[in-house]
Amino acid sequence: MKTPLDITIYQSVAELPASWNDLAHENIFLSKEYLEVLELSAPSNMHCHFIGLFKAGALVGIAISQLLDLNQLASFGERDQCVKTAVRNVFFNKFCSHILIIGNNMLTGQNAFAFSNKIEASELLVGLKLAAEKLKNLFKTKGLKVHITTYKDFPEKDLTAFQQAEFQDNFQYSTQPNMIFDIPNHWQSEQDYIEALTKKYRDQYKRARKKAQGVEKRKMHLDDIIKHEETIYDLYYHVAENAHFNTFFLAKNHFRTFKELLKDKFLFYGYFLDGKLIGFNTLIKNGAVMDTYFLGYDDSIQRDKMLYLNMLYDMVAYSINKGFEEIIFARTALEIKSSIGAKPQKMYGFAKHSNAFADLFFEKVYGYLEPEIVWKERNPFK
């Protein structure tokens, strides 16, 4: 039998071991620099902790956890104003308001942990189970009872390790897919992308670009982000508030903090019309992968200028031109992302309710609250 890993819970980046980034080198979202962004500008209803797993005194695994307090939200999303939304909100407040996530709820994909070759994935997961128990006890001392513990988002290839770590007593769920755009090696420029499109989608590209005439795209630096911070937040909040479902809202200083700490690895592009900021998008360089991040826009102008579609095309163009291998477009807006060439990757998670009786009905309730979204996958390529 393997010796259990020793677990340390950290509340601050300053406490992390010197060797932390040695394990985070392949994923910027586990690096000290990114974790400091969370420490300084996480959503107000999110409590972040960092987990170190040790074997014989050596750091062999790192992970991130987030506790979401949904009671602090005014709403979970305004788009579905109906009885189901009201029922869902009441349910979450009473039975699911404190959610402990092993992973990162602000991103899509496996950004939960990294580990060395000195341990196996299943060994790490057993350690994270123990870490979750430690965290629940920590929150209990602060008067917070964790209702649900969940581990997110994992591709199918990782499921075997969860089975080996005996997660069978957890509810295995699948949310909306992660939309991933693979960039062929032979593409060198945006023109290669355009030429790969079928006539229908090449015409869509041309129409979108024509609609955007008069809109100026600018790369914004830290001073620009600070100058336009109020407008940036208004544009972001408009999009976030109209999303299907929200568990947090970004802090107003989030984008400036990101730029201060991640510097050139964090890209911020503003879209201006007649000198006025009408939209923005953000990108994060993560090795050979480009991660799309939050965006915002003025909805009335967005429709006329096809701003969102043009942003997607701009993200593709930049990533091709700079030699990236893959773009993570995350979930939401699945069909339009599919229409520009992103493909769905199914993602899985595991969850368990702290109340044994509630846990019996968790699967049925989850399916009611978050029904599968029906959408049509597109293939824009020849």
mmCIF file of C-alpha atoms in Angstrom:
data_model
loop_
_atom_site.group_PDB
_atom_site.id
_atom_site.type_symbol
_atom_site.label_atom_id
_atom_site.label_comp_id
_atom_site.label_asym_id
_atom_site.label_seq_id
_atom_site.Cartn_x
_atom_site.Cartn_y
_atom_site.Cartn_z
ATOM 1 C CA MET A 1 0.000 0.000 0.000
ATOM 2 C CA LYS A 2 1.293 3.434 -0.956
ATOM 3 C CA THR A 3 2.214 5.857 1.815
ATOM 4 C CA PRO A 4 -0.402 8.650 1.997
ATOM 5 C CA LEU A 5 0.779 12.020 0.765
ATOM 6 C CA ASP A 6 1.299 14.836 3.240
ATOM 7 C CA ILE A 7 -0.981 17.776 2.538
ATOM 8 C CA THR A 8 -0.492 21.472 3.233
ATOM 9 C CA ILE A 9 -3.181 24.094 2.609
ATOM 10 C CA TYR A 10 -1.920 27.585 1.748
ATOM 11 C CA GLN A 11 -3.967 30.784 1.925
ATOM 12 C CA SER A 12 -1.384 33.078 0.326
ATOM 13 C CA VAL A 13 1.034 32.898 -2.613
ATOM 14 C CA ALA A 14 3.798 34.175 -0.314
ATOM 15 C CA GLU A 15 3.527 30.900 1.649
ATOM 16 C CA LEU A 16 4.038 28.609 -1.368
ATOM 17 C CA PRO A 17 7.186 26.444 -1.555
ATOM 18 C CA ALA A 18 10.061 27.714 -3.690
ATOM 19 C CA SER A 19 9.668 24.689 -6.002
ATOM 20 C CA TRP A 20 5.973 25.365 -6.739
ATOM 21 C CA ASN A 21 6.550 26.709 -10.263
ATOM 22 C CA ASP A 22 8.670 23.663 -11.145
ATOM 23 C CA LEU A 23 5.407 21.699 -11.252
ATOM 24 C CA ALA A 24 3.402 24.557 -12.783
ATOM 25 C CA HIS A 25 5.727 25.159 -15.741
ATOM 26 C CA GLU A 26 3.328 23.567 -18.263
ATOM 27 C CA ASN A 27 0.228 25.438 -17.095
ATOM 28 C CA ILE A 28 0.274 29.177 -16.413
ATOM 29 C CA PHE A 29 -2.993 28.834 -14.472
ATOM 30 C CA LEU A 30 -1.184 26.992 -11.684
ATOM 31 C CA SER A 31 1.794 29.350 -11.592
ATOM 32 C CA LYS A 32 2.513 31.648 -8.662
ATOM 33 C CA GLU A 33 2.017 34.663 -10.920
ATOM 34 C CA TYR A 34 -1.522 33.658 -11.893
ATOM 35 C CA LEU A 35 -2.423 32.538 -8.364
ATOM 36 C CA GLU A 36 -1.417 36.011 -7.178
ATOM 37 C CA VAL A 37 -3.964 37.459 -9.627
ATOM 38 C CA LEU A 38 -6.610 35.399 -7.834
ATOM 39 C CA GLU A 39 -5.301 36.415 -4.421
ATOM 40 C CA LEU A 40 -5.566 40.118 -5.301
ATOM 41 C CA SER A 41 -8.680 40.188 -7.499
ATOM 42 C CA ALA A 42 -10.811 37.065 -7.115
ATOM 43 C CA PRO A 43 -14.602 37.541 -7.212
ATOM 44 C CA SER A 44 -15.949 38.745 -3.854
ATOM 45 C CA ASN A 45 -17.875 35.487 -3.284
ATOM 46 C CA MET A 46 -14.859 33.248 -3.978
ATOM 47 C CA HIS A 47 -12.315 32.045 -1.401
ATOM 48 C CA CYS A 48 -9.169 30.557 -2.965
ATOM 49 C CA HIS A 49 -6.710 28.136 -1.387
ATOM 50 C CA PHE A 50 -3.639 26.432 -2.808
ATOM 51 C CA ILE A 51 -2.793 22.816 -2.061
ATOM 52 C CA GLY A 52 0.672 21.308 -1.783
ATOM 53 C CA LEU A 53 1.084 17.514 -1.758
ATOM 54 C CA PHE A 54 4.358 16.133 -0.421
ATOM 55 C CA LYS A 55 6.060 12.744 -0.513
ATOM 56 C CA ALA A 56 9.098 12.135 1.703
ATOM 57 C CA GLY A 57 9.323 15.904 2.167
ATOM 58 C CA ALA A 58 9.395 16.701 -1.559
ATOM 59 C CA LEU A 59 6.637 18.629 -3.328
ATOM 60 C CA VAL A 60 5.081 16.160 -5.800
ATOM 61 C CA GLY A 61 1.674 17.714 -6.510
ATOM 62 C CA ILE A 62 0.004 21.128 -6.572
ATOM 63 C CA ALA A 63 -3.653 22.077 -6.863
ATOM 64 C CA ILE A 64 -6.073 24.961 -6.500
ATOM 65 C CA SER A 65 -9.389 25.093 -4.667
ATOM 66 C CA GLN A 66 -12.169 27.676 -4.688
ATOM 67 C CA LEU A 67 -15.110 27.992 -2.337
ATOM 68 C CA LEU A 68 -18.082 29.730 -3.934
ATOM 69 C CA ASP A 69 -20.617 31.382 -1.648
ATOM 70 C CA LEU A 70 -23.682 31.743 -3.859
ATOM 71 C CA ASN A 71 -25.588 33.539 -1.102
ATOM 72 C CA GLN A 72 -23.503 36.609 -1.903
ATOM 73 C CA LEU A 73 -24.851 36.821 -5.459
ATOM 74 C CA ALA A 74 -27.802 39.068 -6.263
ATOM 75 C CA SER A 75 -28.682 36.732 -9.134
ATOM 76 C CA PHE A 76 -27.342 33.700 -10.975
ATOM 77 C CA GLY A 77 -28.136 35.117 -14.423
ATOM 78 C CA GLU A 78 -30.930 37.218 -15.837
ATOM 79 C CA ARG A 79 -31.541 35.623 -19.193
ATOM 80 C CA ASP A 80 -34.102 33.031 -18.133
ATOM 81 C CA GLN A 81 -36.769 35.007 -16.304
ATOM 82 C CA CYS A 82 -39.187 32.210 -15.549
ATOM 83 C CA VAL A 83 -40.467 29.923 -12.812
ATOM 84 C CA LYS A 84 -37.622 27.459 -13.379
ATOM 85 C CA THR A 85 -35.089 30.215 -12.686
ATOM 86 C CA ALA A 86 -36.853 31.163 -9.446
ATOM 87 C CA VAL A 87 -36.974 27.529 -8.308
ATOM 88 C CA ARG A 88 -33.335 27.047 -9.236
ATOM 89 C CA ASN A 89 -32.266 30.148 -7.306
ATOM 90 C CA VAL A 90 -34.158 29.112 -4.164
ATOM 91 C CA PHE A 91 -32.718 25.587 -4.371
ATOM 92 C CA PHE A 92 -29.163 26.850 -4.702
ATOM 93 C CA ASN A 93 -29.537 29.293 -1.824
ATOM 94 C CA LYS A 94 -30.871 26.684 0.589
ATOM 95 C CA PHE A 95 -29.027 23.517 -0.392
ATOM 96 C CA CYS A 96 -26.110 24.323 -2.690
ATOM 97 C CA SER A 97 -24.929 27.802 -1.764
ATOM 98 C CA HIS A 98 -21.463 26.747 -0.542
ATOM 99 C CA ILE A 99 -19.600 24.853 -3.245
ATOM 100 C CA LEU A 100 -16.028 23.680 -2.795
ATOM 101 C CA ILE A 101 -14.323 23.285 -6.167
ATOM 102 C CA ILE A 102 -11.069 21.439 -6.670
ATOM 103 C CA GLY A 103 -10.204 23.254 -9.843
ATOM 104 C CA ASN A 104 -10.847 26.685 -11.307
ATOM 105 C CA ASN A 105 -14.408 27.812 -11.906
ATOM 106 C CA MET A 106 -13.195 30.848 -13.889
ATOM 107 C CA LEU A 107 -11.680 28.685 -16.628
ATOM 108 C CA THR A 108 -12.580 25.697 -18.786
ATOM 109 C CA GLY A 109 -10.318 22.658 -18.897
ATOM 110 C CA GLN A 110 -8.026 20.739 -16.561
ATOM 111 C CA ASN A 111 -6.564 23.576 -14.535
ATOM 112 C CA ALA A 112 -7.068 21.856 -11.181
ATOM 113 C CA PHE A 113 -3.681 20.238 -10.539
ATOM 114 C CA ALA A 114 -0.246 19.205 -11.737
ATOM 115 C CA PHE A 115 2.062 16.511 -10.374
ATOM 116 C CA SER A 116 5.525 15.057 -10.807
ATOM 117 C CA ASN A 117 6.444 11.650 -12.222
ATOM 118 C CA LYS A 118 7.158 10.457 -8.667
ATOM 119 C CA ILE A 119 3.460 9.754 -8.117
ATOM 120 C CA GLU A 120 0.542 8.443 -10.146
ATOM 121 C CA ALA A 121 -2.582 10.427 -10.995
ATOM 122 C CA SER A 122 -4.757 8.183 -8.828
ATOM 123 C CA GLU A 123 -2.391 8.731 -5.884
ATOM 124 C CA LEU A 124 -2.720 12.482 -6.330
ATOM 125 C CA LEU A 125 -6.530 12.253 -6.452
ATOM 126 C CA VAL A 126 -6.639 10.291 -3.199
ATOM 127 C CA GLY A 127 -4.549 13.096 -1.699
ATOM 128 C CA LEU A 128 -6.942 15.726 -3.048
ATOM 129 C CA LYS A 129 -9.851 13.928 -1.389
ATOM 130 C CA LEU A 130 -8.046 14.326 1.919
ATOM 131 C CA ALA A 131 -7.266 17.952 1.073
ATOM 132 C CA ALA A 132 -10.975 18.577 0.440
ATOM 133 C CA GLU A 133 -11.783 17.213 3.907
ATOM 134 C CA LYS A 134 -9.160 19.494 5.432
ATOM 135 C CA LEU A 135 -10.667 22.467 3.611
ATOM 136 C CA LYS A 136 -14.195 21.610 4.753
ATOM 137 C CA ASN A 137 -12.994 21.519 8.346
ATOM 138 C CA LEU A 138 -11.190 24.826 7.829
ATOM 139 C CA PHE A 139 -14.364 26.487 6.549
ATOM 140 C CA LYS A 140 -16.390 24.938 9.361
ATOM 141 C CA THR A 141 -14.235 26.796 11.892
ATOM 142 C CA LYS A 142 -15.217 29.991 10.035
ATOM 143 C CA GLY A 143 -18.931 29.179 10.220
ATOM 144 C CA LEU A 144 -19.250 28.016 6.598
ATOM 145 C CA LYS A 145 -20.711 24.581 5.893
ATOM 146 C CA VAL A 146 -19.691 23.152 2.508
ATOM 147 C CA HIS A 147 -22.763 21.726 0.768
ATOM 148 C CA ILE A 148 -21.134 20.314 -2.366
ATOM 149 C CA THR A 149 -17.583 19.258 -3.179
ATOM 150 C CA THR A 150 -16.800 19.041 -6.880
ATOM 151 C CA TYR A 151 -13.779 18.300 -9.077
ATOM 152 C CA LYS A 152 -13.798 19.942 -12.562
ATOM 153 C CA ASP A 153 -13.093 19.885 -15.693
ATOM 154 C CA PHE A 154 -11.518 16.683 -16.980
ATOM 155 C CA PRO A 155 -11.293 15.065 -20.424
ATOM 156 C CA GLU A 156 -12.355 11.451 -20.885
ATOM 157 C CA LYS A 157 -8.770 10.161 -20.723
ATOM 158 C CA ASP A 158 -8.558 11.219 -17.060
ATOM 159 C CA LEU A 159 -11.602 9.239 -15.921
ATOM 160 C CA THR A 160 -9.670 5.998 -15.296
ATOM 161 C CA ALA A 161 -7.560 7.699 -12.625
ATOM 162 C CA PHE A 162 -10.744 8.829 -10.839
ATOM 163 C CA GLN A 163 -12.050 5.262 -10.876
ATOM 164 C CA GLN A 164 -8.745 4.002 -9.458
ATOM 165 C CA ALA A 165 -8.977 6.647 -6.727
ATOM 166 C CA GLU A 166 -12.441 5.289 -5.822
ATOM 167 C CA PHE A 167 -14.618 8.224 -6.843
ATOM 168 C CA GLN A 168 -17.509 5.825 -7.526
ATOM 169 C CA ASP A 169 -19.477 7.354 -4.645
ATOM 170 C CA ASN A 170 -19.402 10.727 -6.448
ATOM 171 C CA PHE A 171 -21.924 11.800 -9.054
ATOM 172 C CA GLN A 172 -20.142 11.932 -12.422
ATOM 173 C CA TYR A 173 -21.515 14.739 -14.583
ATOM 174 C CA SER A 174 -20.809 16.323 -17.925
ATOM 175 C CA THR A 175 -21.374 20.022 -18.608
ATOM 176 C CA GLN A 176 -21.227 21.947 -21.862
ATOM 177 C CA PRO A 177 -18.173 20.926 -23.917
ATOM 178 C CA ASN A 178 -14.935 22.839 -24.151
ATOM 179 C CA MET A 179 -14.671 24.351 -27.640
ATOM 180 C CA ILE A 180 -11.151 23.774 -28.963
ATOM 181 C CA PHE A 181 -9.634 25.082 -32.194
ATOM 182 C CA ASP A 182 -6.674 23.022 -33.440
ATOM 183 C CA ILE A 183 -4.356 24.988 -35.746
ATOM 184 C CA PRO A 184 -2.823 22.864 -38.547
ATOM 185 C CA ASN A 185 0.983 23.013 -38.713
ATOM 186 C CA HIS A 186 1.002 24.258 -42.307
ATOM 187 C CA TRP A 187 -1.077 27.369 -41.585
ATOM 188 C CA GLN A 188 1.180 30.396 -41.447
ATOM 189 C CA SER A 189 -1.293 33.279 -41.689
ATOM 190 C CA GLU A 190 -4.958 34.242 -41.496
ATOM 191 C CA GLN A 191 -5.154 33.850 -45.267
ATOM 192 C CA ASP A 192 -4.467 30.112 -44.911
ATOM 193 C CA TYR A 193 -7.491 29.918 -42.583
ATOM 194 C CA ILE A 194 -9.706 31.850 -45.003
ATOM 195 C CA GLU A 195 -8.718 29.625 -47.921
ATOM 196 C CA ALA A 196 -9.557 26.488 -45.897
ATOM 197 C CA LEU A 197 -13.180 27.647 -45.445
ATOM 198 C CA THR A 198 -16.040 26.471 -47.634
ATOM 199 C CA LYS A 199 -17.727 29.135 -49.750
ATOM 200 C CA LYS A 200 -20.609 29.492 -47.277
ATOM 201 C CA TYR A 201 -18.318 30.233 -44.356
ATOM 202 C CA ARG A 202 -15.898 32.301 -46.427
ATOM 203 C CA ASP A 203 -18.889 34.470 -47.332
ATOM 204 C CA GLN A 204 -19.776 34.651 -43.612
ATOM 205 C CA TYR A 205 -16.229 35.803 -42.893
ATOM 206 C CA LYS A 206 -16.360 38.487 -45.603
ATOM 207 C CA ARG A 207 -19.786 39.700 -44.447
ATOM 208 C CA ALA A 208 -18.611 39.993 -40.821
ATOM 209 C CA ARG A 209 -15.481 41.897 -41.803
ATOM 210 C CA LYS A 210 -17.487 44.271 -43.997
ATOM 211 C CA LYS A 211 -19.983 44.917 -41.195
ATOM 212 C CA ALA A 212 -17.122 45.883 -38.863
ATOM 213 C CA GLN A 213 -15.895 48.712 -41.086
ATOM 214 C CA GLY A 214 -15.366 51.804 -38.964
ATOM 215 C CA VAL A 215 -14.538 49.776 -35.846
ATOM 216 C CA GLU A 216 -10.945 50.258 -34.698
ATOM 217 C CA LYS A 217 -9.181 47.463 -32.826
ATOM 218 C CA ARG A 218 -6.459 48.546 -30.391
ATOM 219 C CA LYS A 219 -4.022 46.593 -28.253
ATOM 220 C CA MET A 220 -4.485 48.094 -24.794
ATOM 221 C CA HIS A 221 -1.683 48.406 -22.256
ATOM 222 C CA LEU A 222 -1.924 48.744 -18.478
ATOM 223 C CA ASP A 223 -2.415 52.525 -18.562
ATOM 224 C CA ASP A 224 -5.199 52.134 -21.145
ATOM 225 C CA ILE A 225 -6.948 49.450 -19.080
ATOM 226 C CA ILE A 226 -6.826 51.643 -15.979
ATOM 227 C CA LYS A 227 -8.071 54.684 -17.936
ATOM 228 C CA HIS A 228 -11.092 52.792 -19.327
ATOM 229 C CA GLU A 229 -11.713 50.600 -16.256
ATOM 230 C CA GLU A 230 -15.275 51.806 -15.592
ATOM 231 C CA THR A 231 -16.379 51.286 -19.207
ATOM 232 C CA ILE A 232 -14.587 47.928 -19.384
ATOM 233 C CA TYR A 233 -16.440 46.686 -16.339
ATOM 234 C CA ASP A 234 -19.797 47.921 -17.638
ATOM 235 C CA LEU A 235 -19.239 46.090 -20.944
ATOM 236 C CA TYR A 236 -18.157 42.903 -19.137
ATOM 237 C CA TYR A 237 -21.005 43.039 -16.637
ATOM 238 C CA HIS A 238 -23.624 43.447 -19.358
ATOM 239 C CA VAL A 239 -22.490 40.216 -21.032
ATOM 240 C CA ALA A 240 -22.027 38.330 -17.753
ATOM 241 C CA GLU A 241 -25.410 39.344 -16.345
ATOM 242 C CA ASN A 242 -27.170 38.064 -19.456
ATOM 243 C CA ALA A 243 -25.422 34.702 -19.381
ATOM 244 C CA HIS A 244 -27.410 31.509 -18.842
ATOM 245 C CA PHE A 245 -26.024 30.931 -15.365
ATOM 246 C CA ASN A 246 -23.439 32.686 -13.205
ATOM 247 C CA THR A 247 -21.712 31.673 -9.994
ATOM 248 C CA PHE A 248 -19.524 34.801 -9.718
ATOM 249 C CA PHE A 249 -18.840 38.252 -11.128
ATOM 250 C CA LEU A 250 -15.313 39.528 -11.640
ATOM 251 C CA ALA A 251 -13.855 42.214 -9.399
ATOM 252 C CA LYS A 252 -13.550 45.605 -11.072
ATOM 253 C CA ASN A 253 -9.742 45.558 -10.737
ATOM 254 C CA HIS A 254 -9.398 42.068 -12.233
ATOM 255 C CA PHE A 255 -8.144 43.017 -15.713
ATOM 256 C CA ARG A 256 -5.637 45.613 -14.503
ATOM 257 C CA THR A 257 -4.310 43.138 -11.919
ATOM 258 C CA PHE A 258 -3.971 40.478 -14.622
ATOM 259 C CA LYS A 259 -1.983 42.868 -16.823
ATOM 260 C CA GLU A 260 0.213 44.020 -13.933
ATOM 261 C CA LEU A 261 1.202 40.472 -12.974
ATOM 262 C CA LEU A 262 1.104 38.492 -16.239
ATOM 263 C CA LYS A 263 2.370 41.363 -18.413
ATOM 264 C CA ASP A 264 2.781 40.305 -22.073
ATOM 265 C CA LYS A 265 1.229 36.890 -21.438
ATOM 266 C CA PHE A 266 -2.105 38.665 -20.926
ATOM 267 C CA LEU A 267 -3.475 40.398 -24.022
ATOM 268 C CA PHE A 268 -6.256 42.982 -23.895
ATOM 269 C CA TYR A 269 -7.829 44.278 -27.107
ATOM 270 C CA GLY A 270 -10.309 47.134 -27.200
ATOM 271 C CA TYR A 271 -12.743 47.847 -30.012
ATOM 272 C CA PHE A 272 -13.562 51.513 -30.606
ATOM 273 C CA LEU A 273 -16.213 53.268 -32.681
ATOM 274 C CA ASP A 274 -15.914 57.036 -33.140
ATOM 275 C CA GLY A 275 -13.381 57.076 -30.303
ATOM 276 C CA LYS A 276 -15.675 55.271 -27.853
ATOM 277 C CA LEU A 277 -14.834 51.848 -26.365
ATOM 278 C CA ILE A 278 -17.663 49.527 -27.468
ATOM 279 C CA GLY A 279 -16.139 46.120 -26.727
ATOM 280 C CA PHE A 280 -13.066 44.182 -25.667
ATOM 281 C CA ASN A 281 -11.651 40.687 -25.532
ATOM 282 C CA THR A 282 -8.806 39.095 -23.623
ATOM 283 C CA LEU A 283 -6.343 36.304 -24.365
ATOM 284 C CA ILE A 284 -3.820 34.427 -22.224
ATOM 285 C CA LYS A 285 -0.682 32.810 -23.607
ATOM 286 C CA ASN A 286 -0.265 29.381 -22.023
ATOM 287 C CA GLY A 287 2.749 27.799 -23.665
ATOM 288 C CA ALA A 288 1.735 26.638 -27.166
ATOM 289 C CA VAL A 289 -1.929 27.095 -26.257
ATOM 290 C CA MET A 290 -3.905 30.324 -26.477
ATOM 291 C CA ASP A 291 -6.698 30.583 -23.896
ATOM 292 C CA THR A 292 -9.544 32.966 -24.597
ATOM 293 C CA TYR A 293 -10.723 34.759 -21.476
ATOM 294 C CA PHE A 294 -13.518 37.205 -20.627
ATOM 295 C CA LEU A 295 -14.938 39.749 -23.028
ATOM 296 C CA GLY A 296 -17.558 42.456 -23.116
ATOM 297 C CA TYR A 297 -19.475 44.555 -25.620
ATOM 298 C CA ASP A 298 -22.283 47.022 -26.176
ATOM 299 C CA ASP A 299 -25.046 44.701 -27.339
ATOM 300 C CA SER A 300 -26.838 47.253 -29.548
ATOM 301 C CA ILE A 301 -23.646 47.921 -31.538
ATOM 302 C CA GLN A 302 -22.514 44.282 -31.371
ATOM 303 C CA ARG A 303 -25.423 43.120 -33.487
ATOM 304 C CA ASP A 304 -25.025 45.730 -36.196
ATOM 305 C CA LYS A 305 -21.249 45.334 -36.425
ATOM 306 C CA MET A 306 -21.192 41.541 -35.845
ATOM 307 C CA LEU A 307 -18.651 42.405 -33.160
ATOM 308 C CA TYR A 308 -18.586 39.067 -31.338
ATOM 309 C CA LEU A 309 -17.996 37.081 -34.539
ATOM 310 C CA ASN A 310 -15.259 39.495 -35.554
ATOM 311 C CA MET A 311 -13.610 39.046 -32.163
ATOM 312 C CA LEU A 312 -13.554 35.278 -32.725
ATOM 313 C CA TYR A 313 -11.974 35.757 -36.156
ATOM 314 C CA ASP A 314 -9.391 38.128 -34.646
ATOM 315 C CA MET A 315 -8.474 35.558 -31.983
ATOM 316 C CA VAL A 316 -7.980 32.911 -34.667
ATOM 317 C CA ALA A 317 -5.908 35.250 -36.838
ATOM 318 C CA TYR A 318 -3.609 36.313 -34.000
ATOM 319 C CA SER A 319 -3.050 32.739 -32.821
ATOM 320 C CA ILE A 320 -2.182 31.520 -36.320
ATOM 321 C CA ASN A 321 0.129 34.469 -37.013
ATOM 322 C CA LYS A 322 1.998 33.932 -33.723
ATOM 323 C CA GLY A 323 2.454 30.177 -34.195
ATOM 324 C CA PHE A 324 0.165 28.800 -31.499
ATOM 325 C CA GLU A 325 -0.973 25.191 -31.829
ATOM 326 C CA GLU A 326 -4.390 25.388 -30.205
ATOM 327 C CA ILE A 327 -7.028 27.867 -29.043
ATOM 328 C CA ILE A 328 -9.223 27.155 -26.028
ATOM 329 C CA PHE A 329 -12.536 28.884 -26.730
ATOM 330 C CA ALA A 330 -14.138 27.441 -23.572
ATOM 331 C CA ARG A 331 -17.865 26.796 -23.258
ATOM 332 C CA THR A 332 -20.889 28.980 -24.076
ATOM 333 C CA ALA A 333 -21.925 30.230 -27.532
ATOM 334 C CA LEU A 334 -21.199 26.736 -28.850
ATOM 335 C CA GLU A 335 -22.759 27.069 -32.292
ATOM 336 C CA ILE A 336 -21.081 30.311 -33.312
ATOM 337 C CA LYS A 337 -17.709 29.018 -32.086
ATOM 338 C CA SER A 338 -18.349 25.859 -34.070
ATOM 339 C CA SER A 339 -19.050 27.981 -37.158
ATOM 340 C CA ILE A 340 -15.527 29.434 -37.073
ATOM 341 C CA GLY A 341 -13.913 25.992 -36.700
ATOM 342 C CA ALA A 342 -13.805 25.082 -32.994
ATOM 343 C CA LYS A 343 -14.618 21.484 -32.089
ATOM 344 C CA PRO A 344 -16.339 20.279 -28.911
ATOM 345 C CA GLN A 345 -14.402 18.284 -26.341
ATOM 346 C CA LYS A 346 -16.585 16.643 -23.718
ATOM 347 C CA MET A 347 -15.587 17.524 -20.171
ATOM 348 C CA TYR A 348 -16.433 15.648 -16.983
ATOM 349 C CA GLY A 349 -16.638 16.421 -13.315
ATOM 350 C CA PHE A 350 -17.353 14.663 -10.036
ATOM 351 C CA ALA A 351 -19.534 15.981 -7.235
ATOM 352 C CA LYS A 352 -20.828 14.876 -3.861
ATOM 353 C CA HIS A 353 -23.330 16.530 -1.535
ATOM 354 C CA SER A 354 -22.424 16.686 2.158
ATOM 355 C CA ASN A 355 -25.956 15.620 3.084
ATOM 356 C CA ALA A 356 -26.385 11.893 2.420
ATOM 357 C CA PHE A 357 -30.145 12.258 1.790
ATOM 358 C CA ALA A 358 -29.690 15.190 -0.613
ATOM 359 C CA ASP A 359 -26.917 13.253 -2.350
ATOM 360 C CA LEU A 360 -29.421 10.545 -3.330
ATOM 361 C CA PHE A 361 -31.361 13.050 -5.433
ATOM 362 C CA PHE A 362 -28.398 15.092 -6.618
ATOM 363 C CA GLU A 363 -28.275 13.571 -10.100
ATOM 364 C CA LYS A 364 -31.963 14.235 -10.833
ATOM 365 C CA VAL A 365 -31.795 17.764 -9.473
ATOM 366 C CA TYR A 366 -28.618 18.545 -11.431
ATOM 367 C CA GLY A 367 -30.264 17.430 -14.670
ATOM 368 C CA TYR A 368 -33.237 19.688 -13.995
ATOM 369 C CA LEU A 369 -31.205 22.736 -13.097
ATOM 370 C CA GLU A 370 -28.648 22.368 -15.869
ATOM 371 C CA PRO A 371 -30.331 20.573 -18.790
ATOM 372 C CA GLU A 372 -28.248 19.640 -21.786
ATOM 373 C CA ILE A 373 -28.176 22.451 -24.336
ATOM 374 C CA VAL A 374 -29.268 21.404 -27.809
ATOM 375 C CA TRP A 375 -27.109 22.914 -30.528
ATOM 376 C CA LYS A 376 -26.002 22.089 -34.056
ATOM 377 C CA GLU A 377 -22.319 21.507 -34.721
ATOM 378 C CA ARG A 378 -20.978 23.228 -37.846
ATOM 379 C CA ASN A 379 -18.039 22.340 -40.044
ATOM 380 C CA PRO A 380 -16.782 25.432 -41.871
ATOM 381 C CA PHE A 381 -13.868 23.719 -43.611
ATOM 382 C CA LYS A 382 -13.604 22.164 -47.058
#
